[in-house]
């Protein structure tokens, strides 16, 4: 027989490791910032090795109110003299809530009551010391709580008291859905819609509450400006802050911002390896390894996340995705007032890209196959090679005052050559029925030829232009953000204060090319119904522009939250930003059109703007709040690190935005079900538009409005049920537009009136866990300035000079006989998941996407349409230690 001592040692070691893994799983429900990862201990004292049996039988009166678990355990220590140690990072422990206790209990029973609903079990070492540890990992997935706060220091209040819509895509949902990209994670957030990349800037392109947020994506609270497709292998969580956010994040943020929260080193050991294999030759492996070094520098840890992926896209036979990611990080001083974290993030991508299918006036080209590919598989490519180095420093002067600083150097090089399928050149403006135009639309591959109209098209005869979008660029930034947080009282009122300064340098150096000479594309065309993907690429390419942009920025801000007793809170803040932009553009060689090289144009622009915010919160209970929020933001002319060649553009005023939001937040079932709803209104003044008479000119013109309502629910319910659902209603329209008067009253681009998402998981017999869900996205228009297009025209009509209704110098006009909205239809898609643990360390998981194999347009663009992926499946094996 084996020694019971050895056997017990093995069991204890195994239990310790399993508890560590389970603790990490629970802590992952909320991002853990490196600023506060020291172990939490309510009280202190040394173990004396004695038995606690007599203590556990004693009865005493308890009256401990509910609150954060560390605070409640400190009250328990003061009553009983028993110190309770929690082996988890401080931020993770602070997110656990206790309902408190009232009545007569034995000390051990009272402690277990205080830990009810926290997924923690307690072990008494002696009469004065106890340890609360995480239950078995199988239980954690069901019982662990929801994220209660944001790890960014900018936000001092719990989520339930934050007067703003904050949608956190929880880590358990990302894992259940098998989500690997930021784009797919955001499908779980109502009020967000996705769009295709712009001509010169590929990567994630999205709209929040009706306004573009391409430049409002952040990584750990600092702007992540690069044009690339973001992979989630190093995510702790994804946070969507909708509504006014100009105070905390600076320029942009009209509809809100997206923040990616990175994984950081923690004290428990982690080994988590995931593999996925699926349809379309998909192969993906990720590894998350964390190694603590408790004896070094008051508690240190090293963590590395690695990812490799190859595969295709269901229904798109030539799309290929090849990615590699590496993210090491090291933290020092986890158990001290001074913490330091150094992290590096690398993501490289070498894809065969796809800009999908062509428009034909106001609709998808007729008769085109959902599988059609109009590019050159051996020539088209998208290559990015992103490197981000971040250093983070935190120091607690006292329990009430701390300083936090984060510095970053980032480099985002990319090269792209992508084929954009086109049939007809877009009309310059919407023209109503009865109006006149001076010329008919032309084909995209030869501007001298008239394009067919919808009344007489023959799909078999339609020729598709293969427009080449080719660019080479390097974006980068050097940035520092330093904040002070303070908790203090004045005149008996509690203040939570955050103040900061940030600034740095951003650069963008794109080189762009063209294959069009004198209105004719030199690249071979394709037929609509049978594009030749084996055709060898050819064409005469030349450099159209070389751009250098450098922006130096600085921002100062503060937010103060004042607690007016138990029921009311008010907060307010202000920010001032300054952007100094230098911009140059030139054409270095003579173009093949017979013209001359363009002289260098040098522009400079200084923009400065204040923004403000005020909010009021009413707390009828500790589990709910009712709030009203007002905020301003602005979009500078050089927001995307680009200016127009024309000097008029350099004099543009910033777009100015005002937002109002009122909402309700409540949590139920011991913080395991969170429900929130809001109504909102955002208006943009000085909206920038391209001039209707000069495409090289950008002007301030018009007002835009989005108003609506939003509702979401997130729950980790009993019996193994998880629930995430959301709905948003957006009413958007152009209020005024001197340059495009026919767009007034029409919706903004890429703004579906309704969006809905839901995903539910539940435990089944045989240890199975199954999930099912879906997404609905309403119809969307492709352009705010050209929401509808003419479809049919009369024969040419001749007018005397000076009397033409289509221009002062025109003598021939065509009357518009019919028009159509240029929009993509709405769609439903459904997904499913099933998983089962094989052992304590191994888990098998299968995901099926687009169960009904629906054909839909996922990413619209004014010049092309990218269809969504067809039905596909992934099978994965997850190893956790």
mmCIF file with all atom_site columns, N, CA, C and O in Angstrom, residues 75 94 165 167 309 330 346 374 400 539 560 622 682 692 695 714 734 815:
data_model
loop_
_atom_site.group_PDB
_atom_site.id
_atom_site.type_symbol
_atom_site.label_atom_id
_atom_site.label_alt_id
_atom_site.label_comp_id
_atom_site.label_asym_id
_atom_site.label_entity_id
_atom_site.label_seq_id
_atom_site.pdbx_PDB_ins_code
_atom_site.Cartn_x
_atom_site.Cartn_y
_atom_site.Cartn_z
_atom_site.occupancy
_atom_site.B_iso_or_equiv
_atom_site.pdbx_formal_charge
_atom_site.auth_seq_id
_atom_site.auth_comp_id
_atom_site.auth_asym_id
_atom_site.auth_atom_id
_atom_site.pdbx_PDB_model_num
ATOM 1  N N  . UNK A 1 75  ? -14.294 43.430 7.826   1.00 0.00 ? 75  UNK A N  1
ATOM 2  C CA . UNK A 1 75  ? -15.264 43.576 8.923   1.00 0.00 ? 75  UNK A CA 1
ATOM 3  C C  . UNK A 1 75  ? -15.389 42.268 9.701   1.00 0.00 ? 75  UNK A C  1
ATOM 4  O O  . UNK A 1 75  ? -15.495 42.263 10.940  1.00 0.00 ? 75  UNK A O  1
ATOM 5  N N  . UNK A 1 94  ? -11.618 42.267 -5.689  1.00 0.00 ? 94  UNK A N  1
ATOM 6  C CA . UNK A 1 94  ? -12.501 43.410 -5.472  1.00 0.00 ? 94  UNK A CA 1
ATOM 7  C C  . UNK A 1 94  ? -13.780 43.315 -6.292  1.00 0.00 ? 94  UNK A C  1
ATOM 8  O O  . UNK A 1 94  ? -14.784 43.945 -5.966  1.00 0.00 ? 94  UNK A O  1
ATOM 9  N N  . UNK A 1 165 ? -23.326 53.816 -21.087 1.00 0.00 ? 165 UNK A N  1
ATOM 10 C CA . UNK A 1 165 ? -23.497 52.441 -21.541 1.00 0.00 ? 165 UNK A CA 1
ATOM 11 C C  . UNK A 1 165 ? -22.126 51.816 -21.754 1.00 0.00 ? 165 UNK A C  1
ATOM 12 O O  . UNK A 1 165 ? -21.338 52.291 -22.581 1.00 0.00 ? 165 UNK A O  1
ATOM 13 N N  . UNK A 1 167 ? -20.603 48.079 -22.553 1.00 0.00 ? 167 UNK A N  1
ATOM 14 C CA . UNK A 1 167 ? -20.840 46.676 -22.875 1.00 0.00 ? 167 UNK A CA 1
ATOM 15 C C  . UNK A 1 167 ? -19.513 45.944 -22.857 1.00 0.00 ? 167 UNK A C  1
ATOM 16 O O  . UNK A 1 167 ? -18.623 46.238 -23.662 1.00 0.00 ? 167 UNK A O  1
ATOM 17 N N  . UNK A 1 309 ? -2.191  30.800 -37.032 1.00 0.00 ? 309 UNK A N  1
ATOM 18 C CA . UNK A 1 309 ? -3.422  30.409 -37.719 1.00 0.00 ? 309 UNK A CA 1
ATOM 19 C C  . UNK A 1 309 ? -3.226  30.416 -39.227 1.00 0.00 ? 309 UNK A C  1
ATOM 20 O O  . UNK A 1 309 ? -2.579  31.302 -39.788 1.00 0.00 ? 309 UNK A O  1
ATOM 21 N N  . UNK A 1 330 ? 6.195   40.904 -18.607 1.00 0.00 ? 330 UNK A N  1
ATOM 22 C CA . UNK A 1 330 ? 6.761   40.601 -17.304 1.00 0.00 ? 330 UNK A CA 1
ATOM 23 C C  . UNK A 1 330 ? 6.362   41.712 -16.335 1.00 0.00 ? 330 UNK A C  1
ATOM 24 O O  . UNK A 1 330 ? 6.333   42.891 -16.704 1.00 0.00 ? 330 UNK A O  1
ATOM 25 N N  . UNK A 1 346 ? 3.323   41.451 -30.850 1.00 0.00 ? 346 UNK A N  1
ATOM 26 C CA . UNK A 1 346 ? 3.659   41.339 -32.276 1.00 0.00 ? 346 UNK A CA 1
ATOM 27 C C  . UNK A 1 346 ? 2.556   40.559 -32.976 1.00 0.00 ? 346 UNK A C  1
ATOM 28 O O  . UNK A 1 346 ? 2.129   39.494 -32.505 1.00 0.00 ? 346 UNK A O  1
ATOM 29 N N  . UNK A 1 374 ? -13.196 38.013 -57.986 1.00 0.00 ? 374 UNK A N  1
ATOM 30 C CA . UNK A 1 374 ? -12.809 38.845 -59.111 1.00 0.00 ? 374 UNK A CA 1
ATOM 31 C C  . UNK A 1 374 ? -11.351 39.295 -59.056 1.00 0.00 ? 374 UNK A C  1
ATOM 32 O O  . UNK A 1 374 ? -10.918 40.096 -59.886 1.00 0.00 ? 374 UNK A O  1
ATOM 33 N N  . UNK A 1 400 ? -5.214  56.133 -0.668  1.00 0.00 ? 400 UNK A N  1
ATOM 34 C CA . UNK A 1 400 ? -6.130  57.062 -1.326  1.00 0.00 ? 400 UNK A CA 1
ATOM 35 C C  . UNK A 1 400 ? -5.527  57.785 -2.521  1.00 0.00 ? 400 UNK A C  1
ATOM 36 O O  . UNK A 1 400 ? -6.260  58.353 -3.324  1.00 0.00 ? 400 UNK A O  1
ATOM 37 N N  . UNK A 1 539 ? -0.814  45.024 -66.138 1.00 0.00 ? 539 UNK A N  1
ATOM 38 C CA . UNK A 1 539 ? -1.287  46.394 -66.056 1.00 0.00 ? 539 UNK A CA 1
ATOM 39 C C  . UNK A 1 539 ? -0.124  47.338 -65.862 1.00 0.00 ? 539 UNK A C  1
ATOM 40 O O  . UNK A 1 539 ? 0.974   46.929 -65.443 1.00 0.00 ? 539 UNK A O  1
ATOM 41 N N  . UNK A 1 560 ? -14.217 64.274 -11.818 1.00 0.00 ? 560 UNK A N  1
ATOM 42 C CA . UNK A 1 560 ? -14.414 64.156 -10.372 1.00 0.00 ? 560 UNK A CA 1
ATOM 43 C C  . UNK A 1 560 ? -15.829 63.651 -10.113 1.00 0.00 ? 560 UNK A C  1
ATOM 44 O O  . UNK A 1 560 ? -16.805 64.195 -10.647 1.00 0.00 ? 560 UNK A O  1
ATOM 45 N N  . UNK A 1 622 ? -28.335 49.508 -3.618  1.00 0.00 ? 622 UNK A N  1
ATOM 46 C CA . UNK A 1 622 ? -26.918 49.285 -3.908  1.00 0.00 ? 622 UNK A CA 1
ATOM 47 C C  . UNK A 1 622 ? -26.730 48.441 -5.160  1.00 0.00 ? 622 UNK A C  1
ATOM 48 O O  . UNK A 1 622 ? -25.611 48.312 -5.661  1.00 0.00 ? 622 UNK A O  1
ATOM 49 N N  . UNK A 1 682 ? -27.369 61.993 -30.203 1.00 0.00 ? 682 UNK A N  1
ATOM 50 C CA . UNK A 1 682 ? -26.078 62.578 -30.557 1.00 0.00 ? 682 UNK A CA 1
ATOM 51 C C  . UNK A 1 682 ? -26.237 63.380 -31.843 1.00 0.00 ? 682 UNK A C  1
ATOM 52 O O  . UNK A 1 682 ? -26.754 62.860 -32.840 1.00 0.00 ? 682 UNK A O  1
ATOM 53 N N  . UNK A 1 692 ? -19.359 68.627 -53.809 1.00 0.00 ? 692 UNK A N  1
ATOM 54 C CA . UNK A 1 692 ? -20.086 68.052 -54.941 1.00 0.00 ? 692 UNK A CA 1
ATOM 55 C C  . UNK A 1 692 ? -19.543 68.546 -56.274 1.00 0.00 ? 692 UNK A C  1
ATOM 56 O O  . UNK A 1 692 ? -19.795 67.930 -57.317 1.00 0.00 ? 692 UNK A O  1
ATOM 57 N N  . UNK A 1 695 ? -13.951 67.030 -56.316 1.00 0.00 ? 695 UNK A N  1
ATOM 58 C CA . UNK A 1 695 ? -13.708 65.851 -55.474 1.00 0.00 ? 695 UNK A CA 1
ATOM 59 C C  . UNK A 1 695 ? -12.425 65.965 -54.671 1.00 0.00 ? 695 UNK A C  1
ATOM 60 O O  . UNK A 1 695 ? -12.193 65.164 -53.762 1.00 0.00 ? 695 UNK A O  1
ATOM 61 N N  . UNK A 1 714 ? -26.727 40.485 -19.380 1.00 0.00 ? 714 UNK A N  1
ATOM 62 C CA . UNK A 1 714 ? -25.641 39.507 -19.265 1.00 0.00 ? 714 UNK A CA 1
ATOM 63 C C  . UNK A 1 714 ? -25.857 38.742 -17.974 1.00 0.00 ? 714 UNK A C  1
ATOM 64 O O  . UNK A 1 714 ? -26.062 39.348 -16.911 1.00 0.00 ? 714 UNK A O  1
ATOM 65 N N  . UNK A 1 734 ? -29.614 62.732 -41.979 1.00 0.00 ? 734 UNK A N  1
ATOM 66 C CA . UNK A 1 734 ? -28.912 63.966 -42.305 1.00 0.00 ? 734 UNK A CA 1
ATOM 67 C C  . UNK A 1 734 ? -29.881 65.120 -42.062 1.00 0.00 ? 734 UNK A C  1
ATOM 68 O O  . UNK A 1 734 ? -30.969 65.177 -42.648 1.00 0.00 ? 734 UNK A O  1
ATOM 69 N N  . UNK A 1 815 ? -33.278 63.289 -68.278 1.00 0.00 ? 815 UNK A N  1
ATOM 70 C CA . UNK A 1 815 ? -34.170 63.384 -67.130 1.00 0.00 ? 815 UNK A CA 1
ATOM 71 C C  . UNK A 1 815 ? -34.208 62.048 -66.387 1.00 0.00 ? 815 UNK A C  1
ATOM 72 O O  . UNK A 1 815 ? -34.277 60.983 -67.005 1.00 0.00 ? 815 UNK A O  1
#
